[in-house]
Amino acid sequence: MSKRLRIKPVSVDVVAKDRMILASPRKVNLVAKLIRGMPVSKALDQLKFCNRAVAEDVRKTVLSAVSNAEMNYGLDIDLLRVKEAYVGKALTLRRFMARAKGSGSPIFKRFSRLTVVLCETEG
């Protein structure tokens, strides 16, 4: 008797990155937390009606990942799910604003990186 080997189909992870979002990583992470683990259609609806300004940048990144999945891997859009959405720090612009008595106070304009990973679920 020979045993048959069951071969699981290889799961493809599709990645899209946005490297220069003009918002602090803390603010971007609040929006990225909303869509983790959601199906793509629900995540896009959630981002469309989110009141935060950075939600539009996150939405564009998710749409880019969906486009990558469709064009590069031929995956079905209806079965895609947001597997991961994580945020990191990018560069920080340092500026100074003039204050009273000839002094200045620093202004930090923080940029962040966003990575969205999609996977196909069994439907």
XYZ file of N, CA and C in Angstrom:
369
model
N 0.826 -1.189 0.000
C 0.000 0.000 0.000
C 0.868 1.248 0.000
N 0.615 2.062 -0.931
C 1.381 3.301 -0.972
C 0.520 4.449 -0.470
N 1.156 5.295 0.262
C 0.449 6.469 0.770
C 0.498 7.570 -0.281
N -0.611 8.213 -0.431
C -0.641 9.341 -1.348
C -0.283 10.607 -0.584
N 0.556 11.360 -1.182
C 0.924 12.622 -0.570
C -0.084 13.682 -0.968
N -0.588 14.357 0.032
C -1.486 15.476 -0.241
C -0.653 16.735 -0.383
N -0.767 17.346 -1.512
C -0.024 18.573 -1.750
C -0.992 19.737 -1.622
N -0.683 20.588 -0.665
C -1.511 21.766 -0.485
C -1.155 22.785 -1.555
N -2.154 23.462 -2.101
C -1.823 24.502 -3.071
C -1.049 25.627 -2.395
N -0.081 26.137 -3.101
C 0.768 27.182 -2.545
C -0.015 28.480 -2.469
N -0.031 29.062 -1.295
C -0.712 30.329 -1.101
C 0.207 31.460 -1.530
N -0.302 32.331 -2.368
C 0.485 33.442 -2.870
C 0.128 34.686 -2.067
N 1.139 35.351 -1.551
C 0.936 36.614 -0.860
C 1.305 37.745 -1.808
N 0.394 38.691 -1.941
C 0.600 39.829 -2.833
C 0.913 41.053 -1.976
N 1.958 41.771 -2.337
C 2.439 42.882 -1.527
C 2.355 44.179 -2.321
N 1.949 45.253 -1.631
C 2.031 46.602 -2.181
C 2.584 47.505 -1.080
N 3.496 48.397 -1.466
C 4.135 49.266 -0.488
C 3.981 50.720 -0.900
N 3.778 51.568 0.091
C 3.800 53.008 -0.105
C 4.865 53.532 0.841
N 5.891 54.171 0.292
C 7.064 54.461 1.096
C 7.115 55.873 1.657
N 6.305 56.789 1.164
C 6.411 58.174 1.620
C 5.017 58.775 1.850
N 4.376 58.410 2.925
C 3.082 58.986 3.286
C 3.344 60.123 4.263
N 2.847 61.300 3.941
C 3.082 62.461 4.801
C 2.089 62.449 5.953
N 2.359 61.590 6.911
C 1.594 61.481 8.149
C 2.451 60.663 9.105
N 2.263 60.870 10.383
C 3.066 60.130 11.345
C 2.648 58.660 11.344
N 3.580 57.755 11.654
C 3.244 56.341 11.676
C 2.120 56.008 12.654
N 2.013 56.774 13.711
C 0.952 56.529 14.690
C -0.429 56.748 14.078
N -0.561 57.810 13.264
C -1.842 58.103 12.623
C -2.173 57.089 11.528
N -1.160 56.675 10.777
C -1.391 55.702 9.713
C -1.760 54.349 10.309
N -1.154 54.000 11.436
C -1.429 52.709 12.066
C -2.866 52.625 12.567
N -3.439 53.739 12.986
C -4.837 53.724 13.418
C -5.763 53.315 12.279
N -5.444 53.756 11.071
C -6.265 53.402 9.911
C -5.945 51.990 9.443
N -4.668 51.602 9.479
C -4.280 50.256 9.047
C -4.879 49.196 9.963
N -5.059 49.545 11.227
C -5.641 48.600 12.184
C -7.093 48.271 11.834
N -7.780 49.226 11.184
C -9.185 49.013 10.820
C -9.367 47.895 9.807
N -8.391 47.720 8.904
C -8.610 46.823 7.773
C -7.911 45.479 7.902
N -7.127 45.263 8.944
C -6.421 43.992 9.078
C -7.402 42.833 9.207
N -7.190 41.811 8.385
C -8.019 40.610 8.447
C -9.337 40.706 7.708
N -9.655 41.841 7.108
C -10.931 42.020 6.405
C -10.833 41.534 4.961
N -11.961 41.130 4.389
C -11.989 40.945 2.937
C -11.765 42.298 2.251
N -11.210 42.248 1.056
C -10.807 43.481 0.382
C -11.994 44.400 0.107
N -13.139 43.841 -0.267
C -14.303 44.680 -0.573
C -14.772 45.450 0.663
N -14.791 44.793 1.811
C -15.182 45.477 3.046
C -14.124 46.487 3.484
N -12.858 46.151 3.278
C -11.785 47.068 3.660
C -11.844 48.346 2.833
N -12.116 48.216 1.540
C -12.214 49.408 0.686
C -13.411 50.270 1.078
N -14.533 49.637 1.435
C -15.694 50.404 1.904
C -15.385 51.108 3.217
N -14.698 50.424 4.105
C -14.332 51.010 5.398
C -13.443 52.228 5.198
N -12.486 52.120 4.279
C -11.568 53.226 4.030
C -12.241 54.379 3.292
N -13.220 54.050 2.469
C -13.918 55.092 1.710
C -14.687 56.028 2.636
N -15.252 55.476 3.693
C -16.073 56.275 4.599
C -15.369 56.631 5.901
N -14.070 56.391 5.978
C -13.299 56.765 7.157
C -13.039 58.272 7.124
N -13.137 58.936 8.269
C -13.012 60.386 8.326
C -11.570 60.879 8.332
N -10.616 60.018 8.517
C -9.226 60.454 8.608
C -8.655 60.727 7.217
N -7.809 61.749 7.142
C -7.255 62.169 5.856
C -6.315 61.117 5.263
N -5.637 60.378 6.115
C -4.663 59.398 5.632
C -5.361 58.156 5.067
N -6.656 58.010 5.269
C -7.386 56.844 4.773
C -7.339 56.760 3.249
N -7.256 57.899 2.576
C -7.172 57.890 1.108
C -5.852 57.284 0.638
N -4.760 57.569 1.331
C -3.474 56.973 0.972
C -3.469 55.467 1.221
N -4.069 55.046 2.312
C -4.156 53.617 2.618
C -5.033 52.915 1.578
N -6.106 53.577 1.178
C -7.016 53.010 0.167
C -6.296 52.828 -1.169
N -5.482 53.800 -1.553
C -4.719 53.686 -2.795
C -3.737 52.520 -2.748
N -3.145 52.291 -1.595
C -2.202 51.184 -1.453
C -2.919 49.842 -1.551
N -4.105 49.741 -0.952
C -4.886 48.504 -1.045
C -5.310 48.257 -2.494
N -5.735 49.301 -3.186
C -6.110 49.160 -4.598
C -4.916 48.741 -5.451
N -3.737 49.235 -5.112
C -2.534 48.825 -5.824
C -2.239 47.344 -5.604
N -2.439 46.875 -4.371
C -2.225 45.454 -4.078
C -3.242 44.586 -4.815
N -4.486 45.056 -4.912
C -5.515 44.314 -5.644
C -5.144 44.240 -7.122
N -4.662 45.341 -7.665
C -4.243 45.362 -9.064
C -3.057 44.426 -9.295
N -2.107 44.406 -8.358
C -0.971 43.481 -8.460
C -1.441 42.031 -8.446
N -2.408 41.725 -7.597
C -2.916 40.356 -7.494
C -3.587 39.925 -8.787
N -4.327 40.832 -9.381
C -5.065 40.490 -10.594
C -4.127 40.385 -11.805
N -3.239 41.373 -11.966
C -2.407 41.417 -13.167
C -1.218 40.450 -13.098
N -0.562 40.361 -11.952
C 0.672 39.572 -11.867
C 0.433 38.102 -11.541
N -0.607 37.815 -10.741
C -0.816 36.443 -10.282
C -2.121 35.825 -10.769
N -2.993 36.620 -11.360
C -4.258 36.093 -11.867
C -5.207 35.619 -10.779
N -5.168 36.244 -9.621
C -6.023 35.835 -8.508
C -7.417 36.435 -8.655
N -8.388 35.787 -8.035
C -9.765 36.269 -8.048
C -9.917 37.379 -7.014
N -10.407 38.516 -7.449
C -10.506 39.689 -6.567
C -11.495 39.444 -5.430
N -12.552 38.700 -5.699
C -13.595 38.484 -4.692
C -13.126 37.628 -3.523
N -12.050 36.872 -3.714
C -11.560 35.986 -2.656
C -10.390 36.566 -1.878
N -9.975 37.788 -2.211
C -8.808 38.374 -1.545
C -9.153 38.889 -0.159
N -8.190 38.775 0.734
C -8.331 39.219 2.111
C -7.049 39.951 2.516
N -7.180 40.971 3.359
C -6.012 41.698 3.849
C -5.375 40.840 4.939
N -4.237 40.245 4.617
C -3.553 39.374 5.567
C -2.792 40.212 6.591
N -2.055 41.205 6.110
C -1.271 42.073 6.989
C -1.340 43.498 6.466
N -1.283 44.429 7.373
C -1.121 45.842 7.032
C -0.285 46.446 8.141
N 0.958 46.745 7.837
C 1.819 47.267 8.894
C 2.511 48.547 8.447
N 2.903 49.317 9.444
C 3.402 50.668 9.233
C 4.785 50.796 9.869
N 5.639 51.540 9.201
C 6.970 51.813 9.742
C 7.332 53.272 9.551
N 8.441 53.655 10.146
C 8.891 55.035 10.041
C 9.694 55.235 8.771
N 9.536 56.408 8.175
C 10.386 56.826 7.072
C 11.141 58.068 7.557
N 11.534 58.924 6.660
C 12.333 60.071 7.079
C 11.512 61.102 7.840
N 12.198 61.990 8.524
C 11.571 63.082 9.263
C 12.200 64.389 8.817
N 11.364 65.291 8.319
C 11.853 66.624 7.969
C 11.882 67.464 9.239
N 13.004 68.152 9.458
C 13.126 68.981 10.650
C 13.067 70.441 10.240
N 12.118 71.152 10.790
C 11.924 72.564 10.511
C 11.918 73.328 11.826
N 12.095 74.639 11.747
C 12.022 75.472 12.941
C 11.052 76.606 12.708
N 10.285 76.932 13.735
C 9.362 78.051 13.685
C 9.858 79.123 14.648
N 9.851 80.355 14.177
C 10.306 81.455 15.020
C 9.353 81.653 16.190
N 9.932 81.859 17.359
C 9.146 82.078 18.570
C 9.557 83.414 19.198
N 9.065 83.677 20.359
C 9.311 84.957 21.028
C 10.770 85.093 21.467
N 11.229 86.320 21.542
C 12.559 86.680 22.048
C 13.693 86.039 21.248
N 13.501 85.897 19.955
C 14.567 85.399 19.092
C 14.842 83.921 19.190
N 13.965 83.186 19.779
C 14.187 81.740 19.894
C 13.409 81.016 18.792
N 13.543 79.727 18.763
C 12.831 78.924 17.781
C 12.418 77.600 18.391
N 11.364 77.041 17.864
C 10.918 75.731 18.346
C 10.906 74.758 17.161
N 11.270 73.514 17.415
C 11.346 72.558 16.307
C 9.975 72.072 15.859
N 9.879 71.782 14.566
C 8.694 71.158 13.979
C 9.196 69.918 13.248
N 8.616 68.784 13.556
C 9.000 67.538 12.909
C 7.878 67.094 11.984
N 8.179 67.005 10.696
C 7.206 66.519 9.712
C 7.558 65.069 9.425
N 6.777 64.167 9.983
C 7.106 62.751 9.921
C 6.456 62.086 8.714
N 7.211 61.214 8.078
C 6.718 60.402 6.976
C 6.657 58.958 7.445
N 5.818 58.157 6.797
C 5.705 56.763 7.194
C 5.641 55.867 5.969
N 5.914 54.588 6.209
C 5.853 53.556 5.174
C 4.683 52.638 5.488
N 3.977 52.219 4.464
C 2.842 51.314 4.645
C 3.051 50.105 3.748
N 2.877 48.928 4.295
C 2.949 47.689 3.535
C 1.643 46.931 3.723
N 1.010 46.573 2.610
C -0.238 45.827 2.641
C 0.012 44.478 1.969
N -0.343 43.397 2.667
C -0.173 42.043 2.145
C -1.546 41.405 2.010
N -1.858 40.931 0.807
C -3.142 40.277 0.543
C -2.908 38.792 0.300
N -3.885 37.983 0.656
C -3.835 36.556 0.350
C -5.213 36.118 -0.149
N -5.239 35.005 -0.841
C -6.501 34.497 -1.383
C -7.067 33.448 -0.422
N -8.330 33.600 -0.081
C -8.982 32.635 0.801
C -9.801 31.653 -0.027
N -10.044 30.515 0.544
C -10.858 29.515 -0.151
C -12.307 29.923 -0.068
N -12.976 29.948 -1.183
C -14.365 30.381 -1.203
C -15.232 29.261 -1.542
